């Protein structure tokens, strides 16, 4: 594992990265709690991928680049500019929800103010849309690139192949990301695809594919930093496979204990990327355990306040149901 100093980031930037990782974890835990007590309807978790998502997002310029995420990318959306309250407004289905004004399921992130493009519940349909965004950048000779993500199970959909093929032919400014957590709901990776690495597919579309350990913050950040530079300089697309863990069941409607052994789950949680990152921060002198504990308390207070504020916001007016759905 590469040291944090090799990332080239300042001490303040590394500590802020950790804060975003921790914020993502605590907010995700709150979303599970709200689902379990019946205050919200659904949650699909990104626990286990937060370190990789923060390192990925930090390599882009959210003020001009576009992000077309998938449902596990809450933590990356926080780095891109969304707030804890924004996320909770979506889960509560409130009118002020920036993703859809309460019209979408939870975990369908979007923010016009932050160049985050919302997506459909039909998996991987964000991929061809992202290719279209990148194509517009090329046609307009604009200085922005597109980032789009999906899981390794969803990456087997036809839309992904069409998106990558078109992007390769046109050499578009786009980075495709597959967050490989080894399970598509209950189906393990060995039953999803035959190639050794998901990133190998990029070569068939005429661009580079890279696989990186999602537990290694520095390696992920440097990989994306170089990829963003290459793509921004007109060298065509990239496919980056992030090897991450899925610490929870697929969603609030799933029970992974049915198809994963107790030993497998325990081993995965023992190697949780959050714990790996914390240990690295302490060992390399960025933070002490006391400072981490204080930060955790601050973030928990923030999440508590955001929860109360979001829950108190008004629900959508039923009369507005068809607004922004059909053209007038």
XYZ file of N, CA and C in Angstrom, residues 1-263:
789
model
N 0.836 -1.191 0.000
C 0.000 0.000 0.000
C 0.880 1.253 0.000
N 0.524 2.211 -0.872
C 1.319 3.432 -0.975
C 1.039 4.364 0.193
N 2.084 5.056 0.653
C 1.914 6.003 1.749
C 1.066 7.182 1.286
N 0.426 7.836 2.237
C -0.423 8.979 1.922
C 0.393 10.149 1.402
N 1.649 10.259 1.836
C 2.500 11.360 1.375
C 2.770 11.268 -0.128
N 2.772 10.052 -0.659
C 3.016 9.884 -2.093
C 1.855 10.380 -2.949
N 0.718 10.656 -2.321
C -0.430 11.160 -3.078
C -0.188 12.564 -3.613
N 0.734 13.301 -2.968
C 0.972 14.686 -3.356
C -0.019 15.651 -2.744
N -0.957 15.141 -1.961
C -1.942 15.996 -1.301
C -1.366 16.559 -0.010
N -1.834 17.725 0.373
C -1.394 18.323 1.632
C -2.003 17.564 2.809
N -1.472 17.815 3.989
C -2.023 17.191 5.196
C -3.493 17.561 5.358
N -3.819 18.817 5.110
C -5.197 19.274 5.245
C -6.115 18.559 4.255
N -5.644 18.338 3.039
C -6.456 17.660 2.032
C -6.675 16.193 2.382
N -5.655 15.557 2.918
C -5.793 14.150 3.324
C -6.784 14.029 4.474
N -6.691 14.929 5.438
C -7.608 14.888 6.575
C -9.042 15.175 6.115
N -9.204 16.101 5.186
C -10.534 16.382 4.644
C -11.076 15.166 3.894
N -10.205 14.445 3.209
C -10.622 13.219 2.523
C -11.169 12.216 3.523
N -10.468 12.072 4.642
C -10.928 11.149 5.676
C -12.272 11.606 6.242
N -12.424 12.905 6.438
C -13.689 13.437 6.950
C -14.842 13.056 6.013
N -14.610 13.137 4.699
C -15.646 12.779 3.735
C -15.957 11.286 3.791
N -14.917 10.466 3.969
C -15.122 9.020 4.101
C -15.989 8.734 5.322
N -15.642 9.343 6.433
C -16.372 9.110 7.680
C -17.796 9.653 7.588
N -17.957 10.820 6.950
C -19.296 11.378 6.763
C -20.157 10.415 5.938
N -19.580 9.857 4.883
C -20.319 8.907 4.066
C -20.760 7.687 4.850
N -19.864 7.171 5.710
C -20.215 5.984 6.501
C -21.323 6.286 7.517
N -21.177 7.375 8.238
C -22.174 7.694 9.263
C -23.533 8.043 8.650
N -23.514 8.716 7.523
C -24.775 9.040 6.861
C -25.436 7.771 6.326
N -24.641 6.866 5.769
C -25.176 5.600 5.270
C -25.801 4.795 6.414
N -25.123 4.779 7.548
C -25.674 4.086 8.718
C -27.003 4.693 9.151
N -27.118 6.018 9.096
C -28.368 6.686 9.445
C -29.487 6.300 8.474
N -29.158 6.212 7.186
C -30.162 5.832 6.195
C -30.700 4.429 6.462
N -29.826 3.528 6.894
C -30.276 2.181 7.276
C -31.215 2.263 8.479
N -30.853 3.058 9.483
C -31.687 3.186 10.675
C -33.081 3.691 10.311
N -33.142 4.715 9.466
C -34.423 5.290 9.071
C -35.292 4.284 8.322
N -34.646 3.457 7.524
C -35.386 2.416 6.806
C -35.938 1.380 7.774
N -35.114 0.972 8.724
C -35.507 -0.090 9.648
C -36.620 0.334 10.603
N -36.728 1.619 10.903
C -37.799 2.065 11.795
C -39.010 2.585 11.014
N -38.974 2.430 9.699
C -40.132 2.746 8.874
C -40.316 4.198 8.511
N -39.300 5.028 8.720
C -39.432 6.450 8.367
C -39.095 6.705 6.904
N -38.316 5.815 6.311
C -38.038 5.890 4.879
C -38.305 4.520 4.266
N -38.353 4.472 2.954
C -38.848 3.269 2.286
C -37.763 2.314 1.797
N -36.515 2.806 1.637
C -35.535 1.979 0.936
C -34.136 2.542 1.167
N -33.145 1.659 1.140
C -31.754 2.107 1.129
C -30.909 1.071 0.411
N -29.966 1.561 -0.366
C -28.991 0.685 -1.023
C -27.619 1.292 -0.746
N -26.743 0.504 -0.180
C -25.593 1.040 0.542
C -24.292 1.044 -0.252
N -23.440 2.010 0.111
C -22.091 2.066 -0.449
C -21.032 1.768 0.592
N -21.441 1.205 1.730
C -20.473 0.913 2.784
C -19.435 -0.096 2.291
N -18.170 0.289 2.460
C -17.066 -0.532 1.974
C -16.358 0.108 0.798
N -17.040 1.036 0.123
C -16.463 1.680 -1.065
C -16.156 3.152 -0.837
N -16.341 3.654 0.383
C -16.220 5.097 0.620
C -14.818 5.635 0.334
N -13.781 4.910 0.749
C -12.408 5.381 0.531
C -12.129 5.530 -0.967
N -12.511 4.526 -1.731
C -12.298 4.568 -3.181
C -13.093 5.694 -3.823
N -14.326 5.906 -3.370
C -15.164 6.949 -3.952
C -14.621 8.348 -3.676
N -14.131 8.567 -2.467
C -13.564 9.885 -2.141
C -12.308 10.137 -2.965
N -11.417 9.162 -3.015
C -10.180 9.313 -3.789
C -10.485 9.556 -5.260
N -11.476 8.855 -5.790
C -11.902 9.034 -7.183
C -12.406 10.457 -7.416
N -13.362 10.888 -6.601
C -14.006 12.184 -6.824
C -13.034 13.351 -6.681
N -12.043 13.205 -5.802
C -11.093 14.295 -5.568
C -10.223 14.599 -6.785
N -10.170 13.693 -7.730
C -9.321 13.896 -8.909
C -10.002 14.741 -9.985
N -11.286 15.037 -9.808
C -12.045 15.783 -10.816
C -12.274 17.225 -10.382
N -12.818 18.014 -11.284
C -13.186 19.399 -10.992
C -14.707 19.499 -11.043
N -15.392 19.357 -9.903
C -16.858 19.357 -9.898
C -17.487 20.637 -10.430
N -16.705 21.716 -10.511
C -17.259 22.969 -11.011
C -17.491 22.935 -12.518
N -16.803 21.996 -13.203
C -17.014 21.925 -14.648
C -17.250 20.505 -15.165
N -16.724 19.493 -14.470
C -16.911 18.114 -14.918
C -18.294 17.602 -14.519
N -18.778 16.585 -15.238
C -20.097 16.017 -14.985
C -19.969 14.619 -14.381
N -20.839 14.344 -13.423
C -20.850 13.056 -12.743
C -22.194 12.380 -12.978
N -22.140 11.174 -13.528
C -23.350 10.375 -13.740
C -23.179 9.091 -12.920
N -23.619 9.134 -11.655
C -23.323 8.066 -10.709
C -24.292 6.899 -10.806
N -24.040 5.900 -9.981
C -25.046 4.861 -9.768
C -25.409 4.850 -8.284
N -26.321 3.967 -7.919
C -26.981 4.091 -6.617
C -26.090 3.921 -5.390
N -24.882 3.363 -5.511
C -24.011 3.223 -4.341
C -23.058 4.404 -4.150
N -23.173 5.424 -4.985
C -22.171 6.491 -5.012
C -22.492 7.699 -4.148
N -23.182 7.486 -3.042
C -23.542 8.598 -2.171
C -22.323 9.378 -1.698
N -21.273 8.678 -1.250
C -20.100 9.368 -0.713
C -19.406 10.194 -1.787
N -19.313 9.672 -2.996
C -18.735 10.447 -4.097
C -19.569 11.684 -4.380
N -20.894 11.564 -4.265
C -21.768 12.723 -4.482
C -21.548 13.789 -3.412
N -21.242 13.363 -2.190
C -20.931 14.327 -1.131
C -19.670 15.120 -1.480
N -18.649 14.427 -1.977
C -17.420 15.110 -2.383
C -17.706 16.058 -3.549
N -18.606 15.642 -4.428
C -18.931 16.446 -5.612
C -19.713 17.703 -5.255
N -20.291 17.760 -4.052
C -20.954 18.989 -3.631
C -22.283 18.835 -2.925
N -22.893 17.660 -2.975
C -24.152 17.474 -2.268
C -23.901 17.449 -0.758
N -24.929 17.750 0.023
C -24.809 17.775 1.472
C -25.543 16.586 2.086
N -25.270 16.359 3.353
C -25.991 15.297 4.071
C -27.492 15.559 4.028
N -27.869 16.808 4.187
C -29.296 17.152 4.147
C -29.895 16.873 2.774
N -29.143 17.171 1.695
C -29.620 16.871 0.340
C -29.956 15.389 0.206
N -29.061 14.543 0.707
C -29.262 13.091 0.608
C -30.490 12.674 1.404
N -30.619 13.202 2.608
C -31.739 12.831 3.473
C -33.069 13.326 2.921
N -33.072 14.493 2.292
C -34.293 14.988 1.656
C -34.787 14.004 0.600
N -33.852 13.392 -0.123
C -34.231 12.398 -1.115
C -34.799 11.142 -0.479
N -34.191 10.703 0.611
C -34.670 9.493 1.284
C -36.039 9.702 1.921
N -36.281 10.913 2.442
C -37.590 11.221 3.021
C -38.627 11.554 1.942
N -38.181 11.749 0.700
C -39.106 12.077 -0.389
C -39.704 13.463 -0.266
N -38.894 14.450 0.121
C -39.386 15.802 0.353
C -39.362 16.655 -0.925
N -40.177 17.691 -0.919
C -40.258 18.590 -2.074
C -38.910 19.245 -2.366
N -38.128 19.545 -1.333
C -36.850 20.232 -1.516
C -35.727 19.294 -1.954
N -36.015 18.024 -2.100
C -35.007 17.056 -2.567
C -34.416 17.513 -3.902
N -33.111 17.789 -3.975
C -32.528 18.297 -5.220
C -32.458 17.253 -6.334
N -32.554 15.985 -5.987
C -32.441 14.935 -7.007
C -33.691 14.851 -7.867
N -34.874 14.924 -7.234
C -36.104 14.750 -8.020
C -37.331 15.378 -7.383
N -37.156 16.200 -6.349
C -38.290 16.796 -5.629
C -39.233 15.710 -5.101
N -38.627 14.629 -4.636
C -39.416 13.568 -4.031
C -40.082 12.632 -5.007
N -39.713 12.691 -6.295
C -40.370 11.870 -7.307
C -39.632 10.562 -7.616
N -38.411 10.438 -7.131
C -37.626 9.239 -7.387
C -37.496 8.415 -6.111
N -37.038 7.158 -6.287
C -36.675 6.353 -5.130
C -35.484 6.981 -4.414
N -35.267 6.637 -3.124
C -34.022 7.051 -2.481
C -32.811 6.519 -3.250
N -31.662 7.146 -3.021
C -30.391 6.725 -3.631
C -30.306 6.981 -5.134
N -31.168 7.828 -5.659
C -31.083 8.238 -7.064
C -30.595 9.682 -7.082
N -29.289 9.845 -6.972
C -28.700 11.154 -6.712
C -28.636 12.029 -7.959
N -28.899 13.298 -7.759
C -28.798 14.260 -8.841
C -28.773 15.668 -8.276
N -28.044 16.555 -8.922
C -27.997 17.946 -8.485
C -27.591 18.819 -9.665
N -28.538 19.587 -10.161
C -28.239 20.484 -11.272
C -27.158 21.482 -10.886
N -27.179 21.910 -9.630
C -26.214 22.901 -9.154
C -24.793 22.355 -9.113
N -24.653 21.031 -9.049
C -23.328 20.429 -8.908
C -22.960 19.495 -10.068
N -23.631 19.622 -11.198
C -23.310 18.812 -12.388
C -23.407 17.309 -12.122
N -24.355 16.918 -11.267
C -24.618 15.502 -11.025
C -25.924 15.163 -11.731
N -25.863 14.253 -12.686
C -27.021 13.930 -13.510
C -27.730 12.713 -12.925
N -29.001 12.879 -12.588
C -29.773 11.792 -11.998
C -29.983 10.671 -13.009
N -30.424 9.523 -12.503
C -30.443 8.330 -13.340
C -31.705 7.516 -13.097
N -31.866 6.496 -13.913
C -33.042 5.629 -13.858
C -32.788 4.437 -12.956
N -33.861 3.817 -12.468
C -33.724 2.583 -11.692
C -33.301 1.414 -12.574
N -33.437 1.557 -13.873
C -32.961 0.538 -14.805
C -31.443 0.633 -14.864
N -30.751 -0.384 -14.379
C -29.313 -0.272 -14.149
C -28.526 -0.013 -15.429
N -27.515 0.811 -15.292
C -26.513 1.145 -16.314
C -27.026 2.026 -17.446
N -28.261 2.495 -17.362
C -28.735 3.406 -18.411
C -28.049 4.757 -18.334
N -27.339 5.018 -17.225
C -26.568 6.267 -17.136
C -25.343 6.246 -18.041
N -24.906 5.059 -18.454
C -23.678 4.947 -19.249
C -23.813 5.579 -20.642
N -24.811 5.216 -21.452
C -24.938 5.897 -22.754
C -25.253 7.383 -22.607
N -25.967 7.747 -21.541
C -26.225 9.166 -21.299
C -24.922 9.897 -21.038
N -24.031 9.274 -20.265
C -22.726 9.881 -19.987
C -21.905 10.025 -21.262
N -22.013 9.036 -22.138
C -21.322 9.130 -23.423
C -21.848 10.308 -24.222
N -23.151 10.549 -24.142
C -23.736 11.706 -24.814
C -23.225 13.015 -24.234
N -23.077 13.069 -22.914
C -22.529 14.260 -22.263
C -21.105 14.512 -22.758
N -20.304 13.433 -22.805
C -18.923 13.561 -23.266
C -18.869 13.952 -24.749
N -19.796 13.442 -25.535
C -19.837 13.784 -26.962
C -20.135 15.273 -27.135
N -21.012 15.808 -26.273
C -21.315 17.238 -26.364
C -20.076 18.073 -26.057
N -19.244 17.596 -25.120
C -18.010 18.321 -24.815
C -17.102 18.369 -26.035
N -17.038 17.260 -26.763
C -16.180 17.233 -27.952
C -16.748 18.102 -29.059
N -18.060 18.029 -29.276
C -18.678 18.817 -30.343
C -18.553 20.311 -30.075
N -18.676 20.683 -28.796
C -18.628 22.098 -28.431
C -17.214 22.583 -28.125
N -16.246 21.621 -28.185
C -14.856 21.933 -27.833
C -14.792 22.551 -26.423
N -15.579 21.960 -25.509
C -15.665 22.451 -24.133
C -14.675 21.700 -23.241
N -14.225 22.372 -22.200
C -13.232 21.795 -21.301
C -13.908 21.136 -20.096
N -14.634 20.063 -20.350
C -15.140 19.253 -19.249
C -15.122 17.792 -19.670
N -15.061 16.926 -18.677
C -15.107 15.494 -18.950
C -16.230 14.876 -18.129
N -16.633 13.679 -18.502
C -17.709 12.972 -17.813
C -17.148 11.795 -17.030
N -17.679 11.604 -15.849
C -17.383 10.432 -15.028
C -18.685 9.671 -14.843
N -18.664 8.376 -15.112
C -19.852 7.565 -14.879
C -19.464 6.233 -14.262
N -20.326 5.730 -13.390
C -20.002 4.545 -12.599
C -21.126 3.521 -12.656
N -20.761 2.276 -12.362
C -21.753 1.213 -12.197
C -21.084 0.059 -11.470
N -21.858 -0.959 -11.152
C -21.301 -2.143 -10.513
C -20.889 -3.179 -11.537
N -20.151 -4.199 -11.094
C -19.670 -5.201 -12.056
C -20.797 -6.070 -12.605
N -21.877 -6.214 -11.851
C -23.019 -6.958 -12.375
C -23.729 -6.164 -13.452
N -23.983 -4.890 -13.144
C -24.644 -4.001 -14.102
C -23.809 -3.770 -15.350
N -22.485 -3.927 -15.221
C -21.590 -3.692 -16.366
C -21.798 -4.713 -17.473
N -22.558 -5.751 -17.214
C -22.835 -6.750 -18.241
C -24.051 -6.398 -19.089
N -24.689 -5.289 -18.795
C -25.827 -4.854 -19.587
C -25.366 -4.352 -20.955
N -26.243 -4.463 -21.923
C -25.907 -4.057 -23.282
C -25.612 -2.577 -23.422
N -26.291 -1.764 -22.615
C -26.081 -0.314 -22.698
C -24.627 0.055 -22.436
N -23.967 -0.693 -21.543
C -22.577 -0.392 -21.206
C -21.678 -0.632 -22.412
N -21.912 -1.728 -23.096
C -21.081 -2.047 -24.263
C -21.291 -1.011 -25.369
N -22.520 -0.587 -25.576
C -22.801 0.426 -26.594
C -22.138 1.757 -26.242
N -22.221 2.117 -24.957
C -21.635 3.384 -24.512
C -20.130 3.380 -24.693
N -19.475 2.287 -24.287
C -18.020 2.207 -24.396
C -17.574 2.130 -25.851
N -18.326 1.414 -26.660
C -17.955 1.299 -28.064
C -18.001 2.662 -28.753
N -19.079 3.406 -28.533
C -19.211 4.727 -29.153
C -18.134 5.669 -28.633
N -17.894 5.626 -27.318
C -16.872 6.505 -26.729
C -15.491 6.191 -27.282
N -15.208 4.903 -27.506
C -13.915 4.513 -28.065
C -13.749 4.975 -29.501
N -14.791 4.814 -30.287
C -14.743 5.221 -31.698
C -14.517 6.729 -31.821
N -15.217 7.496 -30.999
C -15.148 8.959 -31.076
C -14.053 9.563 -30.186
N -13.352 8.696 -29.425
C -12.303 9.171 -28.504
C -12.825 10.287 -27.599
N -13.874 9.978 -26.882
C -14.568 10.978 -26.088
C -13.913 11.193 -24.714
N -14.112 12.385 -24.140
C -13.554 12.694 -22.816
C -14.423 12.113 -21.695
N -14.261 10.849 -21.421
C -15.099 10.177 -20.435
C -14.296 9.100 -19.708
N -14.589 8.935 -18.430
C -14.004 7.860 -17.641
C -15.126 6.971 -17.137
N -15.089 5.720 -17.560
C -16.042 4.722 -17.093
C -15.457 4.033 -15.863
N -16.275 3.832 -14.849
C -15.814 3.171 -13.634
C -16.729 1.996 -13.302
N -16.121 0.852 -13.042
C -16.851 -0.308 -12.540
C -16.412 -0.538 -11.101
N -17.336 -0.365 -10.172
C -17.042 -0.624 -8.766
C -17.363 -2.093 -8.487
N -16.320 -2.899 -8.495
C -16.470 -4.355 -8.419
C -16.462 -4.807 -6.961
N -17.645 -5.131 -6.443
C -17.736 -5.609 -5.057
C -17.996 -7.111 -4.987
N -17.851 -7.786 -6.132
C -17.869 -9.253 -6.222
C -19.257 -9.872 -6.173
N -20.302 -9.065 -6.016
C -21.654 -9.634 -5.996
C -22.636 -8.735 -6.732
N -23.404 -9.326 -7.644
C -24.533 -8.659 -8.269
C -25.782 -9.204 -7.571
N -26.247 -8.497 -6.578
C -27.223 -8.991 -5.601
C -26.650 -10.269 -4.990
N -27.117 -11.448 -5.403
C -26.628 -12.695 -4.801
C -25.707 -13.487 -5.716
N -25.412 -12.953 -6.891
C -24.620 -13.696 -7.883
C -23.144 -13.299 -7.780
N -22.248 -14.236 -7.462
C -20.825 -13.894 -7.338
C -20.199 -13.606 -8.695
N -19.088 -12.872 -8.667
C -18.433 -12.431 -9.903
C -18.075 -13.594 -10.821
N -17.689 -14.728 -10.254
C -17.275 -15.870 -11.079
C -18.406 -16.376 -11.968
N -19.640 -16.028 -11.641
C -20.781 -16.421 -12.460
C -21.316 -15.262 -13.294
N -20.626 -14.117 -13.236
C -21.081 -12.946 -13.971
C -20.329 -12.742 -15.281
N -19.017 -13.010 -15.272
C -18.204 -12.777 -16.468
C -17.020 -13.745 -16.456
N -16.506 -14.051 -17.660
C -15.459 -15.069 -17.799
C -14.052 -14.497 -17.839
N -13.925 -13.205 -18.216
C -12.584 -12.625 -18.292
C -11.998 -12.449 -16.893
N -10.668 -12.403 -16.819
C -10.003 -12.329 -15.525
C -10.327 -11.037 -14.792
N -10.286 -9.917 -15.517
C -10.557 -8.610 -14.923
C -11.593 -7.879 -15.763
N -12.472 -7.168 -15.123
C -13.464 -6.384 -15.845
C -12.788 -5.310 -16.707
N -11.658 -4.795 -16.239
C -10.962 -3.731 -16.980
C -10.411 -4.213 -18.316
N -10.242 -5.538 -18.477
C -9.739 -6.072 -19.746
C -10.654 -5.726 -20.910
N -11.909 -5.485 -20.621
C -12.870 -5.202 -21.690
C -12.536 -3.919 -22.453
N -11.851 -3.003 -21.789
C -11.556 -1.717 -22.428
C -10.781 -1.891 -23.730
N -9.889 -2.872 -23.778
C -9.047 -3.060 -24.957
C -9.890 -3.370 -26.197
N -11.025 -4.026 -25.984
C -11.905 -4.328 -27.105
C -12.571 -3.090 -27.687
N -12.581 -2.017 -26.923
C -13.194 -0.769 -27.382
C -12.146 0.271 -27.757
N -10.878 -0.111 -27.680
C -9.826 0.771 -28.165
C -9.280 1.760 -27.165
N -9.462 1.501 -25.876
C -8.871 2.403 -24.890
C -8.343 1.621 -23.696
N -7.703 2.338 -22.778
C -7.008 1.697 -21.663
C -7.961 1.277 -20.550
N -7.683 0.098 -19.969
C -8.404 -0.380 -18.807
C -7.445 -0.597 -17.648
N -7.848 -0.195 -16.457
C -6.985 -0.276 -15.279
C -7.783 -0.866 -14.122
N -7.174 -1.765 -13.359
C -7.779 -2.289 -12.140
C -6.974 -1.801 -10.949
N -7.670 -1.308 -9.919
C -6.975 -0.732 -8.765
C -7.651 -1.178 -7.474
N -6.842 -1.346 -6.433
C -7.304 -1.745 -5.116
C -8.029 -0.581 -4.439
N -9.326 -0.717 -4.229
C -10.121 0.349 -3.643
C -9.825 0.623 -2.180
N -9.040 -0.226 -1.526
C -8.646 0.015 -0.135
C -7.436 0.938 -0.024
N -6.765 1.181 -1.139
C -5.540 1.977 -1.141
C -5.866 3.395 -1.619
N -6.062 4.302 -0.681
C -6.473 5.669 -1.024
C -5.511 6.320 -2.014
N -4.225 6.241 -1.724
C -3.228 6.905 -2.570
C -3.229 6.334 -3.976
N -3.277 5.020 -4.083
C -3.245 4.378 -5.400
C -4.469 4.775 -6.219
N -5.622 4.800 -5.586
C -6.837 5.190 -6.311
C -6.750 6.641 -6.753
N -6.346 7.525 -5.860
C -6.268 8.946 -6.204
C -5.296 9.186 -7.353
N -4.104 8.604 -7.272
C -3.104 8.809 -8.319
C -3.554 8.217 -9.651
N -4.242 7.077 -9.604
C -4.752 6.464 -10.835
C -5.750 7.382 -11.515
N -6.668 7.936 -10.739
C -7.667 8.826 -11.326
C -7.066 10.172 -11.728
N -6.129 10.660 -10.951
C -5.492 11.923 -11.306
C -4.829 11.824 -12.678
N -4.101 10.727 -12.909
C -3.444 10.524 -14.209
C -4.466 10.321 -15.314
N -5.530 9.554 -15.000
C -6.570 9.292 -16.001
C -7.281 10.580 -16.403
N -7.601 11.415 -15.428
C -8.268 12.689 -15.712
C -7.378 13.560 -16.590
N -6.096 13.599 -16.288
C -5.159 14.388 -17.095
C -5.105 13.885 -18.533
N -5.023 12.563 -18.690
C -4.963 11.977 -20.032
C -6.231 12.263 -20.822
N -7.368 12.064 -20.195
C -8.641 12.263 -20.884
C -8.845 13.735 -21.221
N -8.500 14.605 -20.290
C -8.675 16.044 -20.530
C -7.779 16.540 -21.658
N -6.671 15.848 -21.865
C -5.741 16.220 -22.939
C -6.111 15.619 -24.283
N -7.284 14.996 -24.355
C -7.774 14.511 -25.646
C -7.315 13.126 -26.043
N -6.895 12.327 -25.074
C -6.383 10.993 -25.385
C -7.429 9.885 -25.325
N -8.696 10.267 -25.256
C -9.758 9.269 -25.302
C -10.148 8.732 -23.944
N -11.116 7.801 -23.930
C -11.699 7.307 -22.679
C -10.762 6.414 -21.871
N -11.197 6.121 -20.644
C -10.547 5.145 -19.766
C -11.644 4.297 -19.126
N -11.284 3.072 -18.789
C -12.136 2.226 -17.959
C -11.333 1.873 -16.715
N -11.848 2.233 -15.546
C -11.160 1.936 -14.289
C -12.044 1.021 -13.455
N -11.481 -0.107 -13.083
C -12.172 -1.068 -12.230
C -11.686 -0.888 -10.798
N -12.593 -0.507 -9.916
C -12.270 -0.334 -8.508
C -12.667 -1.603 -7.748
N -11.713 -2.257 -7.141
C -12.001 -3.465 -6.362
C -12.377 -3.032 -4.944
N -13.642 -3.154 -4.622
C -14.154 -2.690 -3.339
C -14.956 -3.807 -2.665
N -15.398 -3.544 -1.452
C -16.224 -4.499 -0.716
C -17.648 -3.968 -0.606
N -18.590 -4.884 -0.466
C -19.975 -4.519 -0.163
C -20.269 -5.065 1.223
N -20.127 -4.217 2.229
C -20.223 -4.671 3.612
C -21.640 -5.061 4.009
N -22.623 -4.514 3.339
C -24.015 -4.764 3.683
C -24.668 -5.701 2.668
N -25.898 -6.042 2.930
C -26.687 -6.746 1.921
C -26.869 -5.837 0.710
N -27.326 -6.412 -0.395
C -27.471 -5.637 -1.630
C -28.286 -4.372 -1.396
N -29.377 -4.497 -0.671
C -30.242 -3.360 -0.368
C -31.029 -3.680 0.893
N -31.909 -2.757 1.265
C -32.741 -2.959 2.446
C -33.714 -4.123 2.257
N -33.887 -4.580 1.029
C -34.806 -5.682 0.742
C -34.091 -7.022 0.578
N -32.811 -7.080 0.948
C -32.002 -8.279 0.711
C -31.374 -8.748 2.022
N -31.015 -10.034 2.090
C -30.301 -10.595 3.234
C -29.126 -11.419 2.717
N -27.911 -10.842 2.790
C -26.753 -11.527 2.238
C -26.353 -12.775 3.023
N -26.879 -12.937 4.217
C -26.567 -14.140 4.992
C -27.109 -15.405 4.330
N -28.041 -15.235 3.414
C -28.616 -16.378 2.707
C -27.622 -16.964 1.711
N -26.772 -16.143 1.122
C -25.886 -16.615 0.053
C -24.403 -16.379 0.325
N -24.049 -15.753 1.443
C -22.650 -15.580 1.815
C -22.407 -16.234 3.170
N -21.271 -16.877 3.305
C -20.978 -17.549 4.566
C -20.649 -16.539 5.662
N -20.843 -16.946 6.894
C -20.527 -16.098 8.032
C -19.048 -15.739 8.032
N -18.193 -16.708 7.672
C -16.744 -16.486 7.648
C -16.364 -15.453 6.589
